[in-house]
Amino acid sequence: EKGGYDYFMLKEIAEQPKAVADTLLGRIDAAGSLCLDELRISAAELREVDKVVIVACGTAFHAGLIAKYAIEHWTRIPCEVELASEFRYRDPILDSRSLVVAISQSGETMDTLMALRHAREQGSRVLAICNTNGSTIPRESDAVLYTHAGPEVAVASTKAFLTQLVACYLVALYLGQVRGTKWGDEIGAVIRDLSKISHEVERVLETMEPVRELARSLAGKNTVLFLGRHVGYPVALEGALKLKELAYMHAEGFAAGELKHGPIALIEEDLPVVVVVPSPRGRSVLHDKIVSNIQEIRARGARTIVIAEEGDETVVPYADHLIRIPATPTLLQPLVATVPLQVFACELATARGNEVDQPRNLAKSVTVE
Ligand code: F6R
């Protein structure tokens, strides 16, 4: 059942290229346009949407954070992302023109379910992004876009996360397509990039041995920090969450620009700090800023673990460990940048003797509020 792997988590990490491809399957037509008729929300209704609100928990919340960048960039519709457990208790401002997107692998997470019920009571439309056919969250939603990750058994979410990202990009691009934006050309190009991305995920998986070796060498550490900017920030949060769950280590993700506002005080000799570096192409200002963040923490003794695009030579002098990922458009980078962090956490957990598939105190679906 584990297909020759020691853990379901390893199997599920390896299945990611297929999960990503399956989630795209049938949703891009021969002309390179998106066809999401399955949403059952008409183009006219989607043109009425004046706000998108994403609710989710844990790893699915991180997918939502990334979706915000994509939705706002491609559609110019304001997008909020909120932890489902906080959402309804603050009396959120919603009406019939708000599109609420509930992201959930299991489709049974009580916090997310309660948030979507609240949204529907306010007259909003709810779109579920879900991996489990016929589960409660899609049944109670107006529309559903299923992720096709297949069953995820390991408690720590991996392939479901990548497919949630794909689904979020599809929703963002589709909204852009039906509404027409100034990014029309870019949308076509991104759809083409997205349809090739599963191959890039495959390439990342082929180069993970040094990451595993690095993880083993850090098994005695107590703390690991993660830094990112833009979509790399939620990737940093996800890397930290995986490490907490699996390795039971103190792990925190920060927006790299926030370092100087406090967290830099944590930097000490030999502290491992993972930095997700955006592409030097495109929004290069982001890239330059993070390179100076790496210099700052290294000058204070941090052991820098740098995740950077192939061909990005500027980071080389400041990286104690360099993890290469394929070049992708900035907004799609989380699909490749997250994978080494999953492998890293899984290997560290193994090296520390932890139960990888069934971490202490956790359950696969959290059906209590
Ligand atoms: C992390 C993890 C959890 C879930 C969260 C939401 O690895 O598995 O943080 O992502 O409990 O679960 P779903 O997506 O089933 O609503």
mmCIF file of C-alpha atoms and ligand atoms in Angstrom:
data_model
loop_
_atom_site.group_PDB
_atom_site.id
_atom_site.type_symbol
_atom_site.label_atom_id
_atom_site.label_comp_id
_atom_site.label_asym_id
_atom_site.label_seq_id
_atom_site.Cartn_x
_atom_site.Cartn_y
_atom_site.Cartn_z
ATOM 1 C CA GLU A 1 0.000 0.000 0.000
ATOM 2 C CA LYS A 2 2.963 2.333 0.581
ATOM 3 C CA GLY A 3 4.185 1.414 -2.881
ATOM 4 C CA GLY A 4 7.675 0.460 -1.723
ATOM 5 C CA TYR A 5 8.190 3.612 0.367
ATOM 6 C CA ASP A 6 8.844 3.515 4.113
ATOM 7 C CA TYR A 7 6.142 6.078 4.782
ATOM 8 C CA PHE A 8 2.975 7.297 3.132
ATOM 9 C CA MET A 9 4.414 10.777 3.311
ATOM 10 C CA LEU A 10 7.353 9.804 1.078
ATOM 11 C CA LYS A 11 4.984 8.167 -1.352
ATOM 12 C CA GLU A 12 2.737 11.206 -1.401
ATOM 13 C CA ILE A 13 5.671 13.576 -1.930
ATOM 14 C CA ALA A 14 6.719 11.431 -4.885
ATOM 15 C CA GLU A 15 3.186 11.453 -6.304
ATOM 16 C CA GLN A 16 3.141 15.246 -6.595
ATOM 17 C CA PRO A 17 3.946 15.555 -10.307
ATOM 18 C CA LYS A 18 1.013 13.288 -11.092
ATOM 19 C CA ALA A 19 -1.282 14.997 -8.591
ATOM 20 C CA VAL A 20 -0.519 18.371 -10.164
ATOM 21 C CA ALA A 21 -1.034 17.053 -13.708
ATOM 22 C CA ASP A 22 -4.284 15.314 -12.720
ATOM 23 C CA THR A 23 -5.637 18.509 -11.197
ATOM 24 C CA LEU A 24 -5.025 20.346 -14.478
ATOM 25 C CA LEU A 25 -6.415 17.543 -16.609
ATOM 26 C CA GLY A 26 -9.435 18.500 -18.699
ATOM 27 C CA ARG A 27 -9.430 22.047 -17.403
ATOM 28 C CA ILE A 28 -7.366 23.616 -20.197
ATOM 29 C CA ASP A 29 -8.760 23.342 -23.726
ATOM 30 C CA ALA A 30 -6.866 22.871 -26.982
ATOM 31 C CA ALA A 31 -6.775 26.634 -27.539
ATOM 32 C CA GLY A 32 -5.054 27.122 -24.180
ATOM 33 C CA SER A 33 -8.085 28.627 -22.413
ATOM 34 C CA LEU A 34 -9.497 27.453 -19.120
ATOM 35 C CA CYS A 35 -12.769 25.588 -19.100
ATOM 36 C CA LEU A 36 -14.270 25.400 -15.650
ATOM 37 C CA ASP A 37 -17.947 24.916 -16.497
ATOM 38 C CA GLU A 38 -17.954 22.416 -13.658
ATOM 39 C CA LEU A 39 -18.021 25.402 -11.265
ATOM 40 C CA ARG A 40 -21.684 25.989 -12.065
ATOM 41 C CA ILE A 41 -21.235 29.702 -11.448
ATOM 42 C CA SER A 42 -21.925 31.587 -14.650
ATOM 43 C CA ALA A 43 -19.461 34.008 -16.199
ATOM 44 C CA ALA A 44 -22.037 36.757 -15.632
ATOM 45 C CA GLU A 45 -22.115 35.973 -11.926
ATOM 46 C CA LEU A 46 -18.337 35.876 -11.722
ATOM 47 C CA ARG A 47 -18.208 39.311 -13.322
ATOM 48 C CA GLU A 48 -20.335 40.610 -10.443
ATOM 49 C CA VAL A 49 -17.878 39.500 -7.772
ATOM 50 C CA ASP A 50 -16.315 42.490 -6.036
ATOM 51 C CA LYS A 51 -14.398 40.698 -3.291
ATOM 52 C CA VAL A 52 -12.894 37.278 -2.757
ATOM 53 C CA VAL A 53 -12.557 35.927 0.771
ATOM 54 C CA ILE A 54 -10.578 32.750 1.354
ATOM 55 C CA VAL A 55 -11.079 30.686 4.504
ATOM 56 C CA ALA A 56 -9.005 27.655 5.457
ATOM 57 C CA CYS A 57 -6.843 26.143 8.195
ATOM 58 C CA GLY A 58 -3.221 25.053 8.476
ATOM 59 C CA THR A 59 -1.579 24.080 5.214
ATOM 60 C CA ALA A 60 -4.734 24.931 3.243
ATOM 61 C CA PHE A 61 -4.547 28.432 4.747
ATOM 62 C CA HIS A 62 -1.031 28.764 3.340
ATOM 63 C CA ALA A 63 -2.375 27.851 -0.095
ATOM 64 C CA GLY A 64 -4.926 30.628 0.425
ATOM 65 C CA LEU A 65 -2.224 33.152 1.278
ATOM 66 C CA ILE A 66 -0.498 32.358 -2.014
ATOM 67 C CA ALA A 67 -3.805 32.532 -3.879
ATOM 68 C CA LYS A 68 -4.270 36.113 -2.715
ATOM 69 C CA TYR A 69 -1.178 37.234 -4.637
ATOM 70 C CA ALA A 70 -2.408 35.477 -7.774
ATOM 71 C CA ILE A 71 -6.032 36.648 -7.546
ATOM 72 C CA GLU A 72 -5.203 40.275 -6.888
ATOM 73 C CA HIS A 73 -2.512 40.381 -9.561
ATOM 74 C CA TRP A 74 -4.458 38.705 -12.334
ATOM 75 C CA THR A 75 -7.951 39.971 -11.593
ATOM 76 C CA ARG A 76 -7.529 43.192 -9.534
ATOM 77 C CA ILE A 77 -10.355 41.952 -7.300
ATOM 78 C CA PRO A 78 -9.536 42.576 -3.624
ATOM 79 C CA CYS A 79 -8.893 39.299 -1.809
ATOM 80 C CA GLU A 80 -8.754 38.577 1.906
ATOM 81 C CA VAL A 81 -7.466 35.382 3.436
ATOM 82 C CA GLU A 82 -8.529 34.402 6.891
ATOM 83 C CA LEU A 83 -8.021 31.526 9.259
ATOM 84 C CA ALA A 84 -11.374 29.775 9.279
ATOM 85 C CA SER A 85 -11.313 29.549 13.069
ATOM 86 C CA GLU A 86 -11.181 33.349 13.363
ATOM 87 C CA PHE A 87 -13.508 34.243 10.537
ATOM 88 C CA ARG A 88 -17.058 34.276 11.813
ATOM 89 C CA TYR A 89 -16.182 35.578 15.247
ATOM 90 C CA ARG A 90 -15.199 38.985 13.934
ATOM 91 C CA ASP A 91 -18.471 39.684 12.101
ATOM 92 C CA PRO A 92 -16.903 39.813 8.616
ATOM 93 C CA ILE A 93 -18.350 42.135 5.965
ATOM 94 C CA LEU A 94 -19.942 39.929 3.313
ATOM 95 C CA ASP A 95 -22.763 40.178 0.818
ATOM 96 C CA SER A 96 -24.034 38.546 -2.363
ATOM 97 C CA ARG A 97 -21.145 39.972 -4.395
ATOM 98 C CA SER A 98 -18.512 38.354 -2.178
ATOM 99 C CA LEU A 99 -17.098 35.069 -3.412
ATOM 100 C CA VAL A 100 -15.981 32.976 -0.465
ATOM 101 C CA VAL A 101 -13.477 30.228 -1.252
ATOM 102 C CA ALA A 102 -13.182 27.441 1.324
ATOM 103 C CA ILE A 103 -10.043 25.334 0.869
ATOM 104 C CA SER A 104 -9.927 21.909 2.529
ATOM 105 C CA GLN A 105 -8.229 18.637 1.714
ATOM 106 C CA SER A 106 -10.540 16.500 3.823
ATOM 107 C CA GLY A 107 -13.711 18.518 3.316
ATOM 108 C CA GLU A 108 -14.565 17.802 6.937
ATOM 109 C CA THR A 109 -12.640 20.451 8.877
ATOM 110 C CA MET A 110 -15.152 21.891 11.340
ATOM 111 C CA ASP A 111 -13.601 25.366 11.519
ATOM 112 C CA THR A 112 -13.792 25.718 7.738
ATOM 113 C CA LEU A 113 -17.317 24.298 7.610
ATOM 114 C CA MET A 114 -18.524 26.776 10.232
ATOM 115 C CA ALA A 115 -16.914 29.642 8.324
ATOM 116 C CA LEU A 116 -18.637 28.671 5.076
ATOM 117 C CA ARG A 117 -22.000 28.276 6.797
ATOM 118 C CA HIS A 118 -21.590 31.759 8.180
ATOM 119 C CA ALA A 119 -20.726 33.117 4.724
ATOM 120 C CA ARG A 120 -23.798 31.527 3.175
ATOM 121 C CA GLU A 121 -25.997 32.982 5.902
ATOM 122 C CA GLN A 122 -24.740 36.407 4.802
ATOM 123 C CA GLY A 123 -25.826 35.648 1.222
ATOM 124 C CA SER A 124 -22.344 35.044 -0.225
ATOM 125 C CA ARG A 125 -21.552 32.377 -2.752
ATOM 126 C CA VAL A 126 -19.185 29.708 -1.534
ATOM 127 C CA LEU A 127 -16.765 27.850 -3.767
ATOM 128 C CA ALA A 128 -15.052 24.840 -2.193
ATOM 129 C CA ILE A 129 -11.597 23.673 -3.247
ATOM 130 C CA CYS A 130 -11.536 20.147 -1.917
ATOM 131 C CA ASN A 131 -9.787 16.802 -2.357
ATOM 132 C CA THR A 132 -12.488 14.499 -1.007
ATOM 133 C CA ASN A 133 -15.444 13.697 -3.207
ATOM 134 C CA GLY A 134 -18.821 14.149 -1.607
ATOM 135 C CA SER A 135 -17.461 15.357 1.732
ATOM 136 C CA THR A 136 -19.370 17.863 3.857
ATOM 137 C CA ILE A 137 -17.681 21.100 2.732
ATOM 138 C CA PRO A 138 -18.369 20.646 -0.999
ATOM 139 C CA ARG A 139 -21.876 19.357 -0.246
ATOM 140 C CA GLU A 140 -22.676 22.549 1.626
ATOM 141 C CA SER A 141 -21.049 24.856 -0.939
ATOM 142 C CA ASP A 142 -22.589 26.483 -4.027
ATOM 143 C CA ALA A 143 -19.794 25.204 -6.227
ATOM 144 C CA VAL A 144 -16.775 22.961 -6.013
ATOM 145 C CA LEU A 145 -13.456 22.621 -7.766
ATOM 146 C CA TYR A 146 -12.004 19.266 -6.832
ATOM 147 C CA THR A 147 -8.270 18.762 -6.489
ATOM 148 C CA HIS A 148 -7.177 15.419 -7.891
ATOM 149 C CA ALA A 149 -4.390 14.522 -5.485
ATOM 150 C CA GLY A 150 -5.872 11.103 -4.740
ATOM 151 C CA PRO A 151 -6.198 9.924 -1.134
ATOM 152 C CA GLU A 152 -3.733 11.572 1.227
ATOM 153 C CA VAL A 153 -2.975 9.264 4.140
ATOM 154 C CA ALA A 154 -0.031 10.869 5.928
ATOM 155 C CA VAL A 155 -1.254 13.424 8.454
ATOM 156 C CA ALA A 156 1.112 16.092 7.136
ATOM 157 C CA SER A 157 -0.290 17.497 3.925
ATOM 158 C CA THR A 158 1.983 17.471 0.859
ATOM 159 C CA LYS A 159 0.427 16.547 -2.476
ATOM 160 C CA ALA A 160 -2.907 18.026 -1.408
ATOM 161 C CA PHE A 161 -1.160 21.346 -0.841
ATOM 162 C CA LEU A 162 0.371 21.430 -4.319
ATOM 163 C CA THR A 163 -2.976 20.616 -5.883
ATOM 164 C CA GLN A 164 -4.695 23.281 -3.759
ATOM 165 C CA LEU A 165 -2.223 25.748 -5.229
ATOM 166 C CA VAL A 166 -3.026 24.557 -8.742
ATOM 167 C CA ALA A 167 -6.756 24.910 -8.062
ATOM 168 C CA CYS A 168 -6.230 28.407 -6.662
ATOM 169 C CA TYR A 169 -4.255 29.437 -9.748
ATOM 170 C CA LEU A 170 -7.030 28.029 -11.934
ATOM 171 C CA VAL A 171 -9.649 30.042 -10.074
ATOM 172 C CA ALA A 172 -7.534 33.211 -10.283
ATOM 173 C CA LEU A 173 -6.796 32.757 -13.975
ATOM 174 C CA TYR A 174 -10.382 31.847 -14.735
ATOM 175 C CA LEU A 175 -11.674 34.962 -12.997
ATOM 176 C CA GLY A 176 -9.161 36.934 -15.055
ATOM 177 C CA GLN A 177 -10.270 35.167 -18.226
ATOM 178 C CA VAL A 178 -14.008 35.726 -17.782
ATOM 179 C CA ARG A 179 -13.662 39.294 -16.581
ATOM 180 C CA GLY A 180 -10.925 40.296 -19.009
ATOM 181 C CA THR A 181 -7.969 42.112 -17.466
ATOM 182 C CA LYS A 182 -5.000 44.013 -18.723
ATOM 183 C CA TRP A 183 -3.055 40.837 -18.012
ATOM 184 C CA GLY A 184 -4.833 38.958 -20.802
ATOM 185 C CA ASP A 185 -1.592 38.023 -22.559
ATOM 186 C CA GLU A 186 0.114 37.122 -19.335
ATOM 187 C CA ILE A 187 -2.793 34.845 -18.421
ATOM 188 C CA GLY A 188 -2.324 32.840 -21.613
ATOM 189 C CA ALA A 189 1.400 32.529 -20.942
ATOM 190 C CA VAL A 190 0.851 31.448 -17.350
ATOM 191 C CA ILE A 191 -1.642 28.781 -18.412
ATOM 192 C CA ARG A 192 1.077 27.415 -20.699
ATOM 193 C CA ASP A 193 3.643 27.508 -17.865
ATOM 194 C CA LEU A 194 1.192 25.846 -15.511
ATOM 195 C CA SER A 195 0.593 23.023 -17.955
ATOM 196 C CA LYS A 196 4.339 22.270 -17.924
ATOM 197 C CA ILE A 197 4.857 22.625 -14.188
ATOM 198 C CA SER A 198 4.391 18.995 -13.207
ATOM 199 C CA HIS A 199 7.568 18.225 -15.128
ATOM 200 C CA GLU A 200 9.420 20.864 -13.075
ATOM 201 C CA VAL A 201 8.139 19.330 -9.837
ATOM 202 C CA GLU A 202 9.480 16.004 -11.095
ATOM 203 C CA ARG A 203 12.899 17.573 -11.685
ATOM 204 C CA VAL A 204 12.977 18.947 -8.139
ATOM 205 C CA LEU A 205 12.262 15.482 -6.757
ATOM 206 C CA GLU A 206 15.224 14.068 -8.670
ATOM 207 C CA THR A 207 17.669 16.345 -6.856
ATOM 208 C CA MET A 208 16.634 15.862 -3.233
ATOM 209 C CA GLU A 209 19.515 13.725 -1.906
ATOM 210 C CA PRO A 210 21.596 16.733 -0.703
ATOM 211 C CA VAL A 211 18.504 18.085 1.068
ATOM 212 C CA ARG A 212 18.077 14.803 2.921
ATOM 213 C CA GLU A 213 21.746 14.806 3.878
ATOM 214 C CA LEU A 214 21.479 18.370 5.159
ATOM 215 C CA ALA A 215 18.360 17.503 7.172
ATOM 216 C CA ARG A 216 20.132 14.591 8.863
ATOM 217 C CA SER A 217 23.038 16.855 9.811
ATOM 218 C CA LEU A 218 20.628 19.221 11.586
ATOM 219 C CA ALA A 219 18.827 16.578 13.663
ATOM 220 C CA GLY A 220 20.379 17.874 16.887
ATOM 221 C CA LYS A 221 19.250 21.479 16.414
ATOM 222 C CA ASN A 222 16.402 23.041 18.387
ATOM 223 C CA THR A 223 15.316 25.829 16.092
ATOM 224 C CA VAL A 224 15.062 26.476 12.361
ATOM 225 C CA LEU A 225 13.848 29.757 10.882
ATOM 226 C CA PHE A 226 12.319 30.256 7.431
ATOM 227 C CA LEU A 227 12.265 33.498 5.469
ATOM 228 C CA GLY A 228 10.542 34.533 2.280
ATOM 229 C CA ARG A 229 9.056 37.521 0.511
ATOM 230 C CA HIS A 230 5.946 37.810 -1.676
ATOM 231 C CA VAL A 231 4.685 34.267 -2.409
ATOM 232 C CA GLY A 232 7.863 32.955 -0.788
ATOM 233 C CA TYR A 233 6.534 34.170 2.550
ATOM 234 C CA PRO A 234 3.652 31.645 2.750
ATOM 235 C CA VAL A 235 6.113 29.019 1.479
ATOM 236 C CA ALA A 236 8.300 29.875 4.490
ATOM 237 C CA LEU A 237 5.272 29.505 6.777
ATOM 238 C CA GLU A 238 4.512 26.120 5.236
ATOM 239 C CA GLY A 239 8.126 24.960 5.628
ATOM 240 C CA ALA A 240 7.986 25.923 9.303
ATOM 241 C CA LEU A 241 4.630 24.213 9.841
ATOM 242 C CA LYS A 242 5.911 20.957 8.313
ATOM 243 C CA LEU A 243 8.930 21.036 10.609
ATOM 244 C CA LYS A 244 6.845 21.680 13.731
ATOM 245 C CA GLU A 245 4.413 18.900 12.901
ATOM 246 C CA LEU A 246 6.942 16.284 11.929
ATOM 247 C CA ALA A 247 10.216 17.045 13.684
ATOM 248 C CA TYR A 248 8.649 18.677 16.788
ATOM 249 C CA MET A 249 11.181 21.466 16.451
ATOM 250 C CA HIS A 250 10.736 25.134 17.067
ATOM 251 C CA ALA A 251 10.305 26.483 13.567
ATOM 252 C CA GLU A 252 9.054 29.868 12.506
ATOM 253 C CA GLY A 253 8.424 31.519 9.185
ATOM 254 C CA PHE A 254 8.861 35.247 8.687
ATOM 255 C CA ALA A 255 8.430 37.768 5.930
ATOM 256 C CA ALA A 256 12.064 38.636 5.236
ATOM 257 C CA GLY A 257 11.294 42.356 5.351
ATOM 258 C CA GLU A 258 10.081 41.958 8.930
ATOM 259 C CA LEU A 259 13.456 40.682 10.131
ATOM 260 C CA LYS A 260 14.723 44.109 11.058
ATOM 261 C CA HIS A 261 11.529 44.797 13.020
ATOM 262 C CA GLY A 262 12.303 42.143 15.599
ATOM 263 C CA PRO A 263 13.088 38.585 14.551
ATOM 264 C CA ILE A 264 16.691 39.389 13.618
ATOM 265 C CA ALA A 265 17.377 39.375 17.372
ATOM 266 C CA LEU A 266 16.922 35.590 17.215
ATOM 267 C CA ILE A 267 19.873 35.125 14.869
ATOM 268 C CA GLU A 268 22.853 33.545 16.583
ATOM 269 C CA GLU A 269 25.920 31.563 15.643
ATOM 270 C CA ASP A 270 25.102 28.505 13.512
ATOM 271 C CA LEU A 271 21.308 28.948 13.627
ATOM 272 C CA PRO A 272 19.882 27.296 10.500
ATOM 273 C CA VAL A 273 17.848 29.789 8.445
ATOM 274 C CA VAL A 274 16.105 28.664 5.273
ATOM 275 C CA VAL A 275 15.579 31.454 2.748
ATOM 276 C CA VAL A 276 13.246 31.170 -0.246
ATOM 277 C CA VAL A 277 14.641 33.411 -2.984
ATOM 278 C CA PRO A 278 12.315 34.751 -5.681
ATOM 279 C CA SER A 279 13.281 34.653 -9.312
ATOM 280 C CA PRO A 280 15.864 37.273 -10.349
ATOM 281 C CA ARG A 281 13.874 37.690 -13.555
ATOM 282 C CA GLY A 282 10.565 39.541 -13.425
ATOM 283 C CA ARG A 283 10.207 41.370 -10.148
ATOM 284 C CA SER A 284 13.921 41.684 -9.549
ATOM 285 C CA VAL A 285 13.527 44.225 -6.774
ATOM 286 C CA LEU A 286 12.198 41.430 -4.561
ATOM 287 C CA HIS A 287 15.208 39.339 -5.389
ATOM 288 C CA ASP A 288 17.714 42.060 -4.563
ATOM 289 C CA LYS A 289 16.043 42.779 -1.244
ATOM 290 C CA ILE A 290 16.198 39.169 -0.155
ATOM 291 C CA VAL A 291 19.829 38.850 -1.149
ATOM 292 C CA SER A 292 20.610 41.682 1.273
ATOM 293 C CA ASN A 293 18.531 39.917 3.948
ATOM 294 C CA ILE A 294 20.690 36.829 3.456
ATOM 295 C CA GLN A 295 23.835 38.932 3.823
ATOM 296 C CA GLU A 296 22.484 40.511 7.026
ATOM 297 C CA ILE A 297 21.731 37.237 8.763
ATOM 298 C CA ARG A 298 24.939 35.612 7.599
ATOM 299 C CA ALA A 299 26.970 38.504 8.979
ATOM 300 C CA ARG A 300 25.350 37.653 12.329
ATOM 301 C CA GLY A 301 26.399 34.032 12.187
ATOM 302 C CA ALA A 302 23.341 32.283 10.717
ATOM 303 C CA ARG A 303 23.863 29.117 8.737
ATOM 304 C CA THR A 304 22.086 30.024 5.505
ATOM 305 C CA ILE A 305 20.138 27.412 3.578
ATOM 306 C CA VAL A 306 19.196 29.109 0.343
ATOM 307 C CA ILE A 307 16.512 27.906 -2.074
ATOM 308 C CA ALA A 308 17.155 29.670 -5.374
ATOM 309 C CA GLU A 309 16.471 29.335 -9.061
ATOM 310 C CA GLU A 310 18.905 27.506 -11.293
ATOM 311 C CA GLY A 311 21.275 30.037 -12.815
ATOM 312 C CA ASP A 312 20.902 32.578 -10.010
ATOM 313 C CA GLU A 313 24.569 33.153 -9.208
ATOM 314 C CA THR A 314 24.172 36.223 -6.985
ATOM 315 C CA VAL A 315 23.214 34.099 -3.973
ATOM 316 C CA VAL A 316 26.187 31.740 -4.217
ATOM 317 C CA PRO A 317 28.624 33.728 -2.022
ATOM 318 C CA TYR A 318 26.110 33.940 0.826
ATOM 319 C CA ALA A 319 24.726 30.401 0.818
ATOM 320 C CA ASP A 320 26.176 27.863 3.239
ATOM 321 C CA HIS A 321 23.863 25.369 1.567
ATOM 322 C CA LEU A 322 22.274 25.949 -1.805
ATOM 323 C CA ILE A 323 19.146 24.149 -2.967
ATOM 324 C CA ARG A 324 18.362 24.670 -6.642
ATOM 325 C CA ILE A 325 14.847 24.826 -8.092
ATOM 326 C CA PRO A 326 13.819 25.259 -11.742
ATOM 327 C CA ALA A 327 13.033 28.706 -13.079
ATOM 328 C CA THR A 328 9.289 29.438 -13.002
ATOM 329 C CA PRO A 329 7.169 32.593 -13.203
ATOM 330 C CA THR A 330 7.255 34.331 -9.801
ATOM 331 C CA LEU A 331 3.662 33.509 -8.867
ATOM 332 C CA LEU A 332 4.067 29.798 -9.660
ATOM 333 C CA GLN A 333 7.309 29.349 -7.727
ATOM 334 C CA PRO A 334 5.604 27.918 -4.600
ATOM 335 C CA LEU A 335 4.843 24.746 -6.591
ATOM 336 C CA VAL A 336 8.544 23.985 -6.842
ATOM 337 C CA ALA A 337 9.903 25.793 -3.754
ATOM 338 C CA THR A 338 7.724 23.898 -1.272
ATOM 339 C CA VAL A 339 8.916 20.459 -2.310
ATOM 340 C CA PRO A 340 12.435 20.640 -0.784
ATOM 341 C CA LEU A 341 10.875 21.879 2.470
ATOM 342 C CA GLN A 342 8.601 18.824 2.620
ATOM 343 C CA VAL A 343 11.546 16.509 2.028
ATOM 344 C CA PHE A 344 13.601 18.417 4.601
ATOM 345 C CA ALA A 345 10.939 18.052 7.322
ATOM 346 C CA CYS A 346 10.277 14.409 6.543
ATOM 347 C CA GLU A 347 13.961 13.493 6.718
ATOM 348 C CA LEU A 348 14.539 15.472 9.905
ATOM 349 C CA ALA A 349 11.596 13.715 11.535
ATOM 350 C CA THR A 350 13.025 10.350 10.528
ATOM 351 C CA ALA A 351 16.475 11.284 11.815
ATOM 352 C CA ARG A 352 14.933 12.285 15.150
ATOM 353 C CA GLY A 353 13.120 8.952 15.385
ATOM 354 C CA ASN A 354 9.635 10.426 15.031
ATOM 355 C CA GLU A 355 6.599 8.751 13.560
ATOM 356 C CA VAL A 356 6.383 10.439 10.157
ATOM 357 C CA ASP A 357 2.888 9.486 9.040
ATOM 358 C CA GLN A 358 1.226 9.877 12.393
ATOM 359 C CA PRO A 359 2.806 12.785 14.340
ATOM 360 C CA ARG A 360 1.936 13.029 18.017
ATOM 361 C CA ASN A 361 -1.249 14.889 18.994
ATOM 362 C CA LEU A 362 -2.451 15.313 15.396
ATOM 363 C CA ALA A 363 -5.345 13.859 13.408
ATOM 364 C CA LYS A 364 -5.835 13.806 9.651
ATOM 365 C CA SER A 365 -9.104 15.602 9.775
ATOM 366 C CA VAL A 366 -10.064 17.912 12.595
ATOM 367 C CA THR A 367 -13.789 17.600 13.062
ATOM 368 C CA VAL A 368 -14.062 19.666 16.225
ATOM 369 C CA GLU A 369 -13.994 23.453 16.475
HETATM 370 C C1 F6R B 1 -0.681 20.293 7.852
HETATM 371 C C2 F6R B 1 -2.035 19.775 7.902
HETATM 372 C C3 F6R B 1 -3.114 20.611 8.534
HETATM 373 C C4 F6R B 1 -4.297 20.719 7.577
HETATM 374 C C5 F6R B 1 -5.466 21.470 8.224
HETATM 375 C C6 F6R B 1 -6.621 21.656 7.262
HETATM 376 O O1 F6R B 1 0.198 19.409 7.274
HETATM 377 O O2 F6R B 1 -2.282 18.712 7.430
HETATM 378 O O3 F6R B 1 -2.636 21.890 8.872
HETATM 379 O O4 F6R B 1 -3.862 21.370 6.421
HETATM 380 O O5 F6R B 1 -5.901 20.767 9.356
HETATM 381 O O6 F6R B 1 -7.119 20.434 6.836
HETATM 382 P P1 F6R B 1 -8.101 20.306 5.600
HETATM 383 O O7 F6R B 1 -7.346 20.767 4.406
HETATM 384 O O8 F6R B 1 -8.482 18.872 5.543
HETATM 385 O O9 F6R B 1 -9.258 21.234 5.884
#
